Amino acid sequence: MASDTGLAFLRDAPPSAGGPVFAFDNSYARLPERFYARLDPTPVSAPRLIKINEALTRELGLDRDMLATPQAVEILVGNRQAPGSQPIALAYAGHQFGNFVPQLGDGRAILLGEVVDRAGVRRDIQLKGSGPTPFSRRGDGRAALGPVLREYIVSEGMAALGIPTTRSLAAVATGEPVVRETVLPGAVLTRVATSHVRVGTFQFFAARGDGEALRLLADHVIARHYPDARDEENPYRALFDRVIARQADLVARWMLVGFVHGVMNTDNCSIAGETIDYGPCAFMDTYKPDTVFSSIDHGGRYAYVNQPRICHWNLARFGETLLPLLDDDSDKALALANETLATFQGRYGRALMAGMRRKLGLATEEEGDAALAQDLLNVMAEAEADFTKTFRALDPESDDKVRPLFSDPAKYDTWADRWRERLGREPQDAAARRAAMQSVNPVYIPRNHLVEAVLAAAIERDDYGPFEEFLTVLARPFEERVEFADYAEPAPAGQCVYRTFCGT
Ligand code: AMP
Ligand code: MG
């Protein structure tokens, strides 16, 4: 305890002028060379700072002003090496839309290093869009401004909603064009993650039959994310178990806010259980279970309603990579893996129901609650109700706000009778219930038409006012503010964005 306090005290001290921007300690770069490629980011011609995430700098124990100096911005765009940095592009594989690709890797991202945050958690500092790497294949290693801003907005919105996610520390425009379907301005995002190890990282070594690397990777992940697994009889089984628990909880949280990730490939499935890789992701307005946004998801594989099933599928792929570690006897290993994987549905179901009860204002559990929640969703789907607005408007005292959200309010009324009957058996008083419901049903989410409008202002008019204001709104998603009323509204008819693009 005493040494902890001492460390916290040191981290509280302001960094000395001219001291390093980041106090790097790079555990991943100490793993064998076949885990990554060492290389520097590729410099750009005209960096311009767009944004520093002030709240996150505090969390990381960094000095915001120091991070905004021209020298630090040069680091954040890849033009200058940060002291203590050991830049690497990580190797990984992955199933993309169900097809296995034995080598993907960081094709446009470079891990600068790791820092220990003020809570003692090790965090990766990664540049995304920082130039080609040995893993780039045919890509240019760059990121366009639009997708960088989208990731910044949505990841910070998710964090404010309390959903585990990678974070965005900074965005810097490169002053260089990137060629996609059209020519677009380029940018670099500084992404922060509790690690960038993915299911695909394990698959990379499993596909090569590299048992030694698998063990090293598993030990690294256990030490870093799941230290209590070390004390279990079978630490690798415990690792699988913990990852299943985190992913089941994560996807339940997505479902509870109407988030569609869009590219749930195994290389985008974080071992630490964070939402990672914001590409064509979006939140739904109207509740439609089969909602798909991604322009490349033709079969709807990653539709909203499919997310838990896909997560389970991805975890099965993870389990396969662990088989040689689980037991020397391959039959026993398989049995262990299957037994552990089988916990997913129950865990997901419990996490979802716990969240649904909170959304509905239920503090106790009853058998019929799942059906009650499902029936509301069914009515919402039939009557094309807005997902976020409906839950926020639910009020045991009055239906005035919620009824107009349903094209056929009578359908809502029938359900509401049952809801009130159920609430009658709840011990909570009305005020406590209202506060509890408002703390889980957001007013503001990163609605897609708003994201698009913010990106357009930045890209077409070099106007970052809307970006800044949107971040202000999203930082306190549960707190209704009259001046921001428009941000709570779904897309006006005709403005609904049906397609989102990876931007790769
Ligand atoms: P993603 O769809 O972002 O998950 O990326 C899938 C794979 O493609 C990863 O290996 C990325 O590093 C790689 N990739 C995506 N965009 C680019 C790009 N512009 N240049 C090089 N590699 C890329
Ligand atoms: Mg990816």
Short mmCIF file of C-alpha atoms and ligand atoms in Angstrom, two decimals:
data_model
loop_
_atom_site.label_atom_id
_atom_site.label_comp_id
_atom_site.label_asym_id
_atom_site.label_seq_id
_atom_site.Cartn_x
_atom_site.Cartn_y
_atom_site.Cartn_z
CA MET A 1 0.00 0.00 0.00
CA ALA A 2 2.77 2.38 1.00
CA SER A 3 4.60 1.97 -2.30
CA ASP A 4 1.36 2.48 -4.22
CA THR A 5 0.84 5.82 -2.56
CA GLY A 6 4.39 6.80 -3.37
CA LEU A 7 3.90 6.02 -7.03
CA ALA A 8 0.64 7.92 -7.23
CA PHE A 9 2.36 10.89 -5.64
CA LEU A 10 5.10 10.82 -8.24
CA ARG A 11 2.58 10.64 -11.06
CA ASP A 12 0.73 13.62 -9.64
CA ALA A 13 3.80 15.77 -9.94
CA PRO A 14 3.77 17.93 -13.09
CA PRO A 15 6.27 16.70 -15.67
CA SER A 16 9.39 18.83 -15.66
CA ALA A 17 9.72 21.23 -18.58
CA GLY A 18 11.35 19.46 -21.50
CA GLY A 19 10.75 16.05 -19.87
CA PRO A 20 9.38 13.20 -21.93
CA VAL A 21 5.77 13.46 -23.09
CA PHE A 22 5.16 9.80 -22.31
CA ALA A 23 6.86 7.71 -19.60
CA PHE A 24 7.07 4.61 -21.77
CA ASP A 25 7.59 1.08 -20.49
CA ASN A 26 7.16 -1.31 -23.39
CA SER A 27 6.27 -4.85 -22.38
CA TYR A 28 5.07 -5.99 -25.81
CA ALA A 29 8.32 -4.91 -27.46
CA ARG A 30 10.11 -7.23 -25.01
CA LEU A 31 8.33 -10.23 -26.54
CA PRO A 32 10.23 -12.07 -29.31
CA GLU A 33 10.81 -10.34 -32.64
CA ARG A 34 8.28 -12.54 -34.47
CA PHE A 35 5.45 -10.82 -32.59
CA TYR A 36 5.87 -7.57 -34.54
CA ALA A 37 7.93 -5.54 -36.98
CA ARG A 38 10.06 -2.71 -35.69
CA LEU A 39 9.73 0.48 -37.70
CA ASP A 40 9.18 4.20 -37.39
CA PRO A 41 6.05 5.99 -38.52
CA THR A 42 6.36 7.71 -41.89
CA PRO A 43 6.66 11.51 -41.57
CA VAL A 44 4.04 13.81 -43.07
CA SER A 45 4.43 17.23 -44.64
CA ALA A 46 2.16 19.62 -42.76
CA PRO A 47 0.84 18.41 -39.40
CA ARG A 48 -1.92 20.39 -37.76
CA LEU A 49 -3.33 19.54 -34.37
CA ILE A 50 -7.07 18.96 -34.43
CA LYS A 51 -7.77 17.74 -30.95
CA ILE A 52 -6.24 16.66 -27.67
CA ASN A 53 -8.46 14.73 -25.28
CA GLU A 54 -7.97 16.68 -22.11
CA ALA A 55 -9.90 14.34 -19.80
CA LEU A 56 -7.91 11.39 -21.08
CA THR A 57 -4.58 13.18 -20.63
CA ARG A 58 -5.47 13.52 -16.95
CA GLU A 59 -6.37 9.85 -16.69
CA LEU A 60 -3.05 8.94 -18.25
CA GLY A 61 -1.13 11.32 -16.01
CA LEU A 62 0.02 13.37 -19.02
CA ASP A 63 0.39 17.10 -19.26
CA ARG A 64 -2.22 18.46 -21.69
CA ASP A 65 -0.28 21.61 -22.53
CA MET A 66 2.88 19.68 -23.11
CA LEU A 67 1.02 17.33 -25.46
CA ALA A 68 -0.15 20.31 -27.51
CA THR A 69 3.33 21.74 -28.08
CA PRO A 70 4.58 21.61 -31.69
CA GLN A 71 7.22 19.07 -30.65
CA ALA A 72 4.63 16.77 -29.11
CA VAL A 73 2.31 17.16 -32.10
CA GLU A 74 5.24 16.01 -34.26
CA ILE A 75 5.33 12.88 -32.10
CA LEU A 76 1.56 12.38 -32.39
CA VAL A 77 1.72 12.52 -36.18
CA GLY A 78 4.82 10.33 -36.47
CA ASN A 79 7.36 12.96 -37.54
CA ARG A 80 9.49 12.72 -34.43
CA GLN A 81 10.36 9.82 -32.19
CA ALA A 82 9.21 10.11 -28.61
CA PRO A 83 11.91 9.43 -26.04
CA GLY A 84 11.50 5.89 -24.73
CA SER A 85 9.30 4.84 -27.64
CA GLN A 86 10.00 1.49 -29.35
CA PRO A 87 7.67 1.72 -32.33
CA ILE A 88 6.30 -1.60 -33.58
CA ALA A 89 3.57 -2.85 -35.91
CA LEU A 90 1.90 -5.90 -34.35
CA ALA A 91 1.48 -9.18 -36.19
CA TYR A 92 -1.95 -10.77 -36.20
CA ALA A 93 -4.21 -12.90 -38.36
CA GLY A 94 -7.98 -13.06 -38.43
CA HIS A 95 -11.24 -14.29 -39.83
CA GLN A 96 -12.65 -11.57 -42.06
CA PHE A 97 -16.35 -12.17 -42.76
CA GLY A 98 -15.74 -15.80 -41.88
CA ASN A 99 -12.68 -16.33 -44.10
CA PHE A 100 -9.37 -16.95 -42.44
CA VAL A 101 -6.49 -14.66 -43.42
CA PRO A 102 -3.25 -15.99 -41.87
CA GLN A 103 -1.54 -12.63 -41.93
CA LEU A 104 -3.16 -9.26 -41.40
CA GLY A 105 -1.26 -7.23 -38.81
CA ASP A 106 -1.05 -3.49 -38.18
CA GLY A 107 -1.08 -2.29 -41.77
CA ARG A 108 -1.62 1.33 -40.87
CA ALA A 109 -0.95 1.53 -37.18
CA ILE A 110 2.18 1.67 -35.09
CA LEU A 111 2.38 1.08 -31.36
CA LEU A 112 4.62 3.77 -29.90
CA GLY A 113 4.79 2.15 -26.49
CA GLU A 114 2.94 1.62 -23.22
CA VAL A 115 2.34 3.90 -20.27
CA VAL A 116 0.96 3.11 -16.84
CA ASP A 117 -2.04 5.32 -16.12
CA ARG A 118 -2.95 6.95 -12.82
CA ALA A 119 -5.02 3.96 -11.79
CA GLY A 120 -2.00 1.71 -12.36
CA VAL A 121 -3.35 0.24 -15.61
CA ARG A 122 -0.95 -0.31 -18.49
CA ARG A 123 -2.22 1.38 -21.69
CA ASP A 124 -1.00 1.20 -25.28
CA ILE A 125 -0.30 4.44 -27.12
CA GLN A 126 -0.78 3.72 -30.81
CA LEU A 127 -0.76 5.88 -33.91
CA LYS A 128 -3.37 4.91 -36.51
CA GLY A 129 -2.80 6.14 -40.07
CA SER A 130 0.93 6.55 -39.53
CA GLY A 131 2.18 5.07 -42.79
CA PRO A 132 2.86 1.70 -44.39
CA THR A 133 4.25 -1.26 -42.48
CA PRO A 134 5.35 -4.74 -43.54
CA PHE A 135 1.70 -5.72 -42.90
CA SER A 136 0.14 -3.16 -45.23
CA ARG A 137 -0.38 -5.52 -48.15
CA ARG A 138 -1.82 -3.24 -50.83
CA GLY A 139 -2.90 -0.46 -48.46
CA ASP A 140 -1.25 2.92 -48.14
CA GLY A 141 -0.94 2.81 -44.37
CA ARG A 142 -2.91 6.02 -44.04
CA ALA A 143 -6.25 7.08 -42.60
CA ALA A 144 -8.64 9.68 -43.95
CA LEU A 145 -9.78 12.53 -41.73
CA GLY A 146 -13.42 11.42 -41.75
CA PRO A 147 -12.86 7.95 -40.29
CA VAL A 148 -10.39 9.39 -37.76
CA LEU A 149 -13.00 11.86 -36.52
CA ARG A 150 -15.67 9.15 -36.57
CA GLU A 151 -13.52 6.90 -34.39
CA TYR A 152 -12.73 9.80 -32.07
CA ILE A 153 -16.40 10.71 -31.62
CA VAL A 154 -17.84 7.24 -31.32
CA SER A 155 -15.12 5.82 -29.06
CA GLU A 156 -15.39 8.79 -26.70
CA GLY A 157 -19.17 8.52 -26.82
CA MET A 158 -18.93 4.85 -25.89
CA ALA A 159 -16.56 5.63 -23.02
CA ALA A 160 -18.99 8.21 -21.64
CA LEU A 161 -21.76 5.61 -21.83
CA GLY A 162 -19.61 3.43 -19.58
CA ILE A 163 -18.86 0.85 -22.27
CA PRO A 164 -15.35 -0.65 -22.36
CA THR A 165 -13.56 0.78 -25.37
CA THR A 166 -10.31 1.95 -26.81
CA ARG A 167 -9.98 5.69 -26.37
CA SER A 168 -8.90 8.58 -28.56
CA LEU A 169 -6.13 10.75 -27.17
CA ALA A 170 -5.47 12.99 -30.14
CA ALA A 171 -6.20 13.67 -33.78
CA VAL A 172 -3.71 15.41 -36.06
CA ALA A 173 -4.29 16.34 -39.71
CA THR A 174 -1.37 15.34 -41.91
CA GLY A 175 -1.73 18.00 -44.60
CA GLU A 176 -1.46 15.17 -47.11
CA PRO A 177 -4.18 13.71 -49.31
CA VAL A 178 -5.23 10.08 -49.15
CA VAL A 179 -6.77 8.46 -52.19
CA ARG A 180 -9.89 6.42 -51.54
CA GLU A 181 -12.93 6.51 -53.83
CA THR A 182 -12.15 10.21 -53.93
CA VAL A 183 -9.17 12.23 -52.73
CA LEU A 184 -9.57 13.02 -49.04
CA PRO A 185 -7.57 14.84 -46.38
CA GLY A 186 -5.43 12.56 -44.22
CA ALA A 187 -5.12 12.39 -40.44
CA VAL A 188 -3.51 10.35 -37.68
CA LEU A 189 -5.41 9.19 -34.61
CA THR A 190 -3.65 8.47 -31.32
CA ARG A 191 -5.49 5.47 -29.97
CA VAL A 192 -5.24 4.27 -26.40
CA ALA A 193 -6.08 0.67 -25.51
CA THR A 194 -5.51 -1.52 -22.48
CA SER A 195 -3.83 -3.65 -25.12
CA HIS A 196 -4.07 -4.36 -28.83
CA VAL A 197 -4.03 -8.14 -28.45
CA ARG A 198 -6.87 -9.62 -30.45
CA VAL A 199 -8.30 -13.07 -31.04
CA GLY A 200 -6.45 -12.71 -34.34
CA THR A 201 -3.12 -12.35 -32.52
CA PHE A 202 -3.59 -15.85 -31.08
CA GLN A 203 -4.71 -17.10 -34.48
CA PHE A 204 -1.52 -15.75 -36.05
CA PHE A 205 0.64 -18.10 -33.97
CA ALA A 206 -1.82 -21.00 -33.93
CA ALA A 207 -1.89 -20.98 -37.75
CA ARG A 208 1.91 -21.30 -37.73
CA GLY A 209 1.93 -24.09 -35.18
CA ASP A 210 4.07 -21.86 -32.97
CA GLY A 211 3.21 -23.28 -29.56
CA GLU A 212 5.99 -21.43 -27.82
CA ALA A 213 4.72 -18.06 -29.04
CA LEU A 214 1.15 -18.97 -28.08
CA ARG A 215 2.25 -19.70 -24.54
CA LEU A 216 4.25 -16.48 -24.32
CA LEU A 217 1.30 -14.50 -25.65
CA ALA A 218 -1.13 -16.17 -23.26
CA ASP A 219 1.22 -15.51 -20.33
CA HIS A 220 1.60 -11.90 -21.40
CA VAL A 221 -2.15 -11.43 -21.54
CA ILE A 222 -2.71 -13.16 -18.21
CA ALA A 223 -0.09 -11.00 -16.51
CA ARG A 224 -1.49 -7.89 -18.08
CA HIS A 225 -5.26 -8.34 -18.01
CA TYR A 226 -6.20 -11.36 -15.95
CA PRO A 227 -3.60 -11.77 -13.18
CA ASP A 228 -6.01 -13.79 -11.04
CA ALA A 229 -6.06 -16.50 -13.72
CA ARG A 230 -2.47 -17.34 -12.79
CA ASP A 231 -3.62 -18.78 -9.48
CA GLU A 232 -6.18 -21.10 -11.03
CA GLU A 233 -5.55 -24.80 -11.49
CA ASN A 234 -5.48 -24.34 -15.27
CA PRO A 235 -4.52 -20.70 -15.97
CA TYR A 236 -5.18 -20.98 -19.73
CA ARG A 237 -8.63 -22.29 -19.15
CA ALA A 238 -9.15 -19.44 -16.72
CA LEU A 239 -7.92 -17.04 -19.39
CA PHE A 240 -10.50 -18.36 -21.86
CA ASP A 241 -13.15 -18.11 -19.17
CA ARG A 242 -12.29 -14.48 -18.32
CA VAL A 243 -12.23 -13.40 -21.97
CA ILE A 244 -15.63 -15.03 -22.54
CA ALA A 245 -16.98 -13.17 -19.51
CA ARG A 246 -15.69 -9.81 -20.70
CA GLN A 247 -16.85 -10.26 -24.28
CA ALA A 248 -20.31 -11.47 -23.21
CA ASP A 249 -20.65 -8.39 -21.03
CA LEU A 250 -19.32 -6.11 -23.76
CA VAL A 251 -21.71 -7.28 -26.45
CA ALA A 252 -24.63 -7.09 -24.01
CA ARG A 253 -23.71 -3.46 -23.43
CA TRP A 254 -23.65 -2.79 -27.16
CA MET A 255 -27.10 -4.31 -27.51
CA LEU A 256 -28.45 -2.20 -24.66
CA VAL A 257 -27.55 1.06 -26.43
CA GLY A 258 -28.30 -0.01 -30.02
CA PHE A 259 -24.69 -0.06 -31.15
CA VAL A 260 -23.76 -1.91 -34.32
CA HIS A 261 -20.02 -2.55 -34.56
CA GLY A 262 -20.12 -3.41 -38.22
CA VAL A 263 -16.93 -5.48 -38.63
CA MET A 264 -16.79 -8.10 -35.92
CA ASN A 265 -13.91 -9.95 -37.53
CA THR A 266 -11.72 -11.92 -35.13
CA ASP A 267 -8.94 -9.37 -35.63
CA ASN A 268 -11.32 -6.76 -34.24
CA CYS A 269 -12.16 -8.81 -31.15
CA SER A 270 -10.10 -7.57 -28.20
CA ILE A 271 -8.73 -10.03 -25.66
CA ALA A 272 -9.06 -7.32 -23.02
CA GLY A 273 -12.77 -6.98 -23.84
CA GLU A 274 -12.74 -3.46 -25.20
CA THR A 275 -14.68 -2.22 -28.20
CA ILE A 276 -12.00 -1.84 -30.84
CA ASP A 277 -11.73 -0.77 -34.46
CA TYR A 278 -14.40 1.76 -35.18
CA GLY A 279 -14.94 1.43 -38.91
CA PRO A 280 -18.45 1.40 -40.32
CA CYS A 281 -19.98 1.29 -36.84
CA ALA A 282 -23.18 3.19 -36.04
CA PHE A 283 -26.04 3.46 -33.56
CA MET A 284 -29.52 2.65 -34.76
CA ASP A 285 -32.29 5.19 -34.50
CA THR A 286 -35.44 3.15 -35.13
CA TYR A 287 -35.32 -0.22 -33.46
CA LYS A 288 -34.83 -2.76 -36.24
CA PRO A 289 -33.06 -5.94 -35.17
CA ASP A 290 -31.65 -6.63 -38.62
CA THR A 291 -30.00 -3.20 -38.91
CA VAL A 292 -26.81 -3.24 -40.95
CA PHE A 293 -24.83 -0.11 -41.79
CA SER A 294 -21.60 -1.33 -43.32
CA SER A 295 -21.44 -0.98 -47.08
CA ILE A 296 -19.37 -4.16 -47.30
CA ASP A 297 -21.60 -6.34 -45.10
CA HIS A 298 -23.80 -7.63 -47.90
CA GLY A 299 -25.15 -10.70 -46.12
CA GLY A 300 -25.86 -8.87 -42.88
CA ARG A 301 -23.41 -11.10 -41.03
CA TYR A 302 -22.71 -8.32 -38.56
CA ALA A 303 -26.28 -7.01 -38.22
CA TYR A 304 -27.32 -5.72 -34.79
CA VAL A 305 -29.22 -8.85 -33.84
CA ASN A 306 -26.39 -11.17 -34.90
CA GLN A 307 -23.76 -9.61 -32.66
CA PRO A 308 -24.00 -12.02 -29.71
CA ARG A 309 -23.92 -15.04 -32.03
CA ILE A 310 -20.89 -13.66 -33.86
CA CYS A 311 -19.14 -12.90 -30.60
CA HIS A 312 -19.69 -16.51 -29.58
CA TRP A 313 -18.30 -17.65 -32.94
CA ASN A 314 -15.22 -15.44 -32.49
CA LEU A 315 -14.68 -16.86 -29.01
CA ALA A 316 -14.86 -20.37 -30.44
CA ARG A 317 -12.00 -19.40 -32.76
CA PHE A 318 -10.10 -18.10 -29.73
CA GLY A 319 -10.72 -21.36 -27.89
CA GLU A 320 -9.30 -23.33 -30.82
CA THR A 321 -6.02 -21.46 -30.58
CA LEU A 322 -5.77 -22.31 -26.87
CA LEU A 323 -6.27 -26.06 -27.31
CA PRO A 324 -2.54 -26.97 -27.11
CA LEU A 325 -2.28 -24.97 -23.89
CA LEU A 326 -5.39 -26.38 -22.24
CA ASP A 327 -4.24 -30.00 -22.00
CA ASP A 328 -1.61 -32.29 -23.51
CA ASP A 329 -4.41 -34.72 -24.28
CA SER A 330 -6.22 -33.21 -27.26
CA ASP A 331 -9.57 -34.81 -26.39
CA LYS A 332 -9.44 -33.39 -22.90
CA ALA A 333 -8.38 -30.02 -24.26
CA LEU A 334 -11.36 -29.96 -26.61
CA ALA A 335 -13.75 -30.98 -23.86
CA LEU A 336 -12.41 -28.22 -21.60
CA ALA A 337 -12.68 -25.64 -24.35
CA ASN A 338 -16.24 -26.62 -25.20
CA GLU A 339 -17.32 -26.68 -21.60
CA THR A 340 -15.90 -23.20 -21.08
CA LEU A 341 -17.33 -21.82 -24.32
CA ALA A 342 -20.75 -23.14 -23.32
CA THR A 343 -20.86 -20.53 -20.56
CA PHE A 344 -21.17 -17.74 -23.12
CA GLN A 345 -24.92 -17.87 -23.71
CA GLY A 346 -25.78 -17.85 -20.02
CA ARG A 347 -23.40 -15.03 -19.28
CA TYR A 348 -24.59 -12.98 -22.22
CA GLY A 349 -28.21 -13.59 -21.32
CA ARG A 350 -27.68 -12.58 -17.70
CA ALA A 351 -25.75 -9.44 -18.66
CA LEU A 352 -28.42 -8.45 -21.17
CA MET A 353 -31.28 -9.07 -18.75
CA ALA A 354 -29.56 -7.24 -15.91
CA GLY A 355 -29.18 -4.26 -18.24
CA MET A 356 -32.75 -4.54 -19.53
CA ARG A 357 -34.13 -4.60 -16.00
CA ARG A 358 -32.24 -1.43 -15.22
CA LYS A 359 -33.55 0.19 -18.39
CA LEU A 360 -37.10 -0.74 -17.41
CA GLY A 361 -36.73 0.44 -13.84
CA LEU A 362 -36.83 -3.01 -12.28
CA ALA A 363 -34.71 -3.47 -9.19
CA THR A 364 -35.90 -7.02 -8.48
CA GLU A 365 -35.94 -10.12 -10.67
CA GLU A 366 -38.97 -12.03 -11.82
CA GLU A 367 -39.36 -14.91 -14.19
CA GLY A 368 -41.46 -12.96 -16.68
CA ASP A 369 -39.05 -10.03 -17.04
CA ALA A 370 -37.35 -11.36 -20.16
CA ALA A 371 -40.69 -11.70 -21.94
CA LEU A 372 -41.72 -8.24 -20.78
CA ALA A 373 -38.52 -6.73 -22.21
CA GLN A 374 -38.78 -8.71 -25.43
CA ASP A 375 -42.38 -7.69 -25.94
CA LEU A 376 -41.48 -4.03 -25.66
CA LEU A 377 -38.80 -4.56 -28.30
CA ASN A 378 -41.30 -6.33 -30.51
CA VAL A 379 -43.76 -3.47 -30.22
CA MET A 380 -40.98 -0.98 -30.90
CA ALA A 381 -39.99 -2.87 -34.04
CA GLU A 382 -43.58 -3.06 -35.26
CA ALA A 383 -44.34 0.57 -34.52
CA GLU A 384 -40.93 1.84 -35.69
CA ALA A 385 -40.02 3.49 -32.43
CA ASP A 386 -36.66 5.13 -31.83
CA PHE A 387 -34.60 2.85 -29.59
CA THR A 388 -32.83 5.47 -27.48
CA LYS A 389 -35.75 7.90 -27.19
CA THR A 390 -38.20 5.18 -26.19
CA PHE A 391 -36.17 3.96 -23.25
CA ARG A 392 -35.40 7.50 -22.14
CA ALA A 393 -39.07 8.48 -22.37
CA LEU A 394 -40.34 5.51 -20.38
CA ASP A 395 -41.91 6.96 -17.27
CA PRO A 396 -44.07 5.03 -14.84
CA GLU A 397 -45.91 8.26 -13.97
CA SER A 398 -46.79 9.37 -17.49
CA ASP A 399 -46.95 8.09 -21.05
CA ASP A 400 -47.07 11.56 -22.61
CA LYS A 401 -43.53 11.49 -23.89
CA VAL A 402 -43.31 7.93 -24.99
CA ARG A 403 -46.61 7.35 -26.79
CA PRO A 404 -45.92 9.69 -29.73
CA LEU A 405 -42.76 7.70 -30.49
CA PHE A 406 -44.88 4.75 -31.64
CA SER A 407 -46.61 4.84 -35.01
CA ASP A 408 -49.39 2.87 -33.32
CA PRO A 409 -49.49 4.06 -29.69
CA ALA A 410 -52.21 1.57 -28.79
CA LYS A 411 -49.61 -1.19 -29.10
CA TYR A 412 -47.48 0.60 -26.54
CA ASP A 413 -50.48 1.03 -24.21
CA THR A 414 -51.12 -2.69 -24.05
CA TRP A 415 -47.52 -3.32 -23.13
CA ALA A 416 -47.44 -0.44 -20.64
CA ASP A 417 -50.34 -1.95 -18.69
CA ARG A 418 -48.26 -5.05 -18.08
CA TRP A 419 -45.20 -2.96 -17.23
CA ARG A 420 -47.11 -0.98 -14.59
CA GLU A 421 -48.53 -4.13 -13.12
CA ARG A 422 -44.98 -5.45 -12.83
CA LEU A 423 -43.73 -2.17 -11.34
CA GLY A 424 -46.44 -2.50 -8.71
CA ARG A 425 -44.44 -5.35 -7.21
CA GLU A 426 -41.26 -3.24 -6.99
CA PRO A 427 -40.07 -1.90 -3.64
CA GLN A 428 -38.32 1.19 -5.07
CA ASP A 429 -39.97 4.59 -4.66
CA ALA A 430 -40.75 6.61 -7.76
CA ALA A 431 -37.96 9.16 -7.38
CA ALA A 432 -35.26 6.56 -6.87
CA ARG A 433 -36.55 4.58 -9.82
CA ARG A 434 -36.62 7.59 -12.09
CA ALA A 435 -33.03 8.50 -11.16
CA ALA A 436 -31.89 4.91 -11.69
CA MET A 437 -33.57 4.72 -15.10
CA GLN A 438 -32.12 8.03 -16.20
CA SER A 439 -28.65 6.89 -15.25
CA VAL A 440 -28.78 4.00 -17.72
CA ASN A 441 -31.02 5.29 -20.53
CA PRO A 442 -28.99 7.93 -22.37
CA VAL A 443 -30.43 11.07 -23.92
CA TYR A 444 -27.50 11.51 -26.28
CA ILE A 445 -25.74 8.90 -28.35
CA PRO A 446 -23.51 9.44 -31.40
CA ARG A 447 -26.42 9.33 -33.81
CA ASN A 448 -25.18 8.62 -37.27
CA HIS A 449 -26.67 11.60 -39.12
CA LEU A 450 -25.07 13.88 -36.51
CA VAL A 451 -21.72 12.13 -36.88
CA GLU A 452 -21.97 12.60 -40.64
CA ALA A 453 -22.85 16.30 -40.29
CA VAL A 454 -19.90 16.88 -37.98
CA LEU A 455 -17.53 15.14 -40.40
CA ALA A 456 -18.89 17.13 -43.33
CA ALA A 457 -18.34 20.45 -41.51
CA ALA A 458 -14.75 19.48 -40.72
CA ILE A 459 -13.88 18.04 -44.12
CA GLU A 460 -15.73 20.42 -46.40
CA ARG A 461 -15.55 23.68 -44.44
CA ASP A 462 -12.61 23.11 -42.11
CA ASP A 463 -15.09 23.91 -39.33
CA TYR A 464 -14.40 22.01 -36.11
CA GLY A 465 -17.01 23.85 -34.04
CA PRO A 466 -19.62 21.11 -34.55
CA PHE A 467 -17.05 18.41 -33.69
CA GLU A 468 -16.19 20.17 -30.43
CA GLU A 469 -19.82 20.76 -29.51
CA PHE A 470 -20.78 17.16 -30.26
CA LEU A 471 -17.99 15.93 -27.97
CA THR A 472 -19.30 18.23 -25.23
CA VAL A 473 -22.80 16.78 -25.63
CA LEU A 474 -21.62 13.17 -25.71
CA ALA A 475 -19.39 13.55 -22.66
CA ARG A 476 -22.50 13.64 -20.42
CA PRO A 477 -24.94 11.37 -22.23
CA PHE A 478 -27.39 10.87 -19.37
CA GLU A 479 -27.87 14.53 -18.51
CA GLU A 480 -30.61 16.27 -20.47
CA ARG A 481 -29.64 19.82 -21.46
CA VAL A 482 -32.24 22.00 -23.19
CA GLU A 483 -29.70 23.81 -25.35
CA PHE A 484 -28.72 20.48 -26.89
CA ALA A 485 -32.25 19.19 -27.55
CA ASP A 486 -31.57 18.67 -31.27
CA TYR A 487 -28.86 16.15 -30.47
CA ALA A 488 -31.43 13.85 -28.92
CA GLU A 489 -33.48 13.59 -32.10
CA PRO A 490 -33.29 10.83 -34.70
CA ALA A 491 -32.49 11.67 -38.29
CA PRO A 492 -35.27 13.61 -40.03
CA ALA A 493 -37.01 11.56 -42.70
CA GLY A 494 -34.81 11.33 -45.77
CA GLN A 495 -31.62 12.09 -43.87
CA CYS A 496 -31.22 8.69 -42.35
CA VAL A 497 -27.80 7.28 -43.16
CA TYR A 498 -28.13 3.69 -44.23
CA ARG A 499 -24.60 3.04 -45.29
CA THR A 500 -21.30 3.60 -43.58
CA PHE A 501 -17.88 2.95 -45.04
CA CYS A 502 -14.71 1.55 -43.58
CA GLY A 503 -12.70 4.24 -45.31
CA THR A 504 -9.84 1.84 -45.90
P1 AMP B 1 -9.79 -3.13 -40.41
O1 AMP B 1 -10.84 -3.34 -41.44
O2 AMP B 1 -9.54 -1.69 -40.09
O3 AMP B 1 -9.99 -3.96 -39.20
O4 AMP B 1 -8.42 -3.60 -41.09
C1 AMP B 1 -8.19 -4.91 -41.54
C2 AMP B 1 -6.76 -5.04 -41.98
O5 AMP B 1 -6.47 -4.17 -43.07
C3 AMP B 1 -5.73 -4.70 -40.91
O6 AMP B 1 -4.64 -5.54 -41.09
C4 AMP B 1 -5.39 -3.27 -41.24
O7 AMP B 1 -4.12 -2.90 -40.74
C5 AMP B 1 -5.41 -3.31 -42.74
N1 AMP B 1 -5.65 -1.98 -43.33
C6 AMP B 1 -6.80 -1.29 -43.30
N2 AMP B 1 -6.66 -0.11 -43.94
C7 AMP B 1 -5.40 -0.05 -44.38
C8 AMP B 1 -4.64 0.92 -45.11
N3 AMP B 1 -5.16 2.07 -45.51
N4 AMP B 1 -3.35 0.62 -45.38
C9 AMP B 1 -2.79 -0.53 -44.97
N5 AMP B 1 -3.45 -1.47 -44.29
C10 AMP B 1 -4.74 -1.25 -44.00
MG MG B 2 -8.99 -4.18 -37.56
#
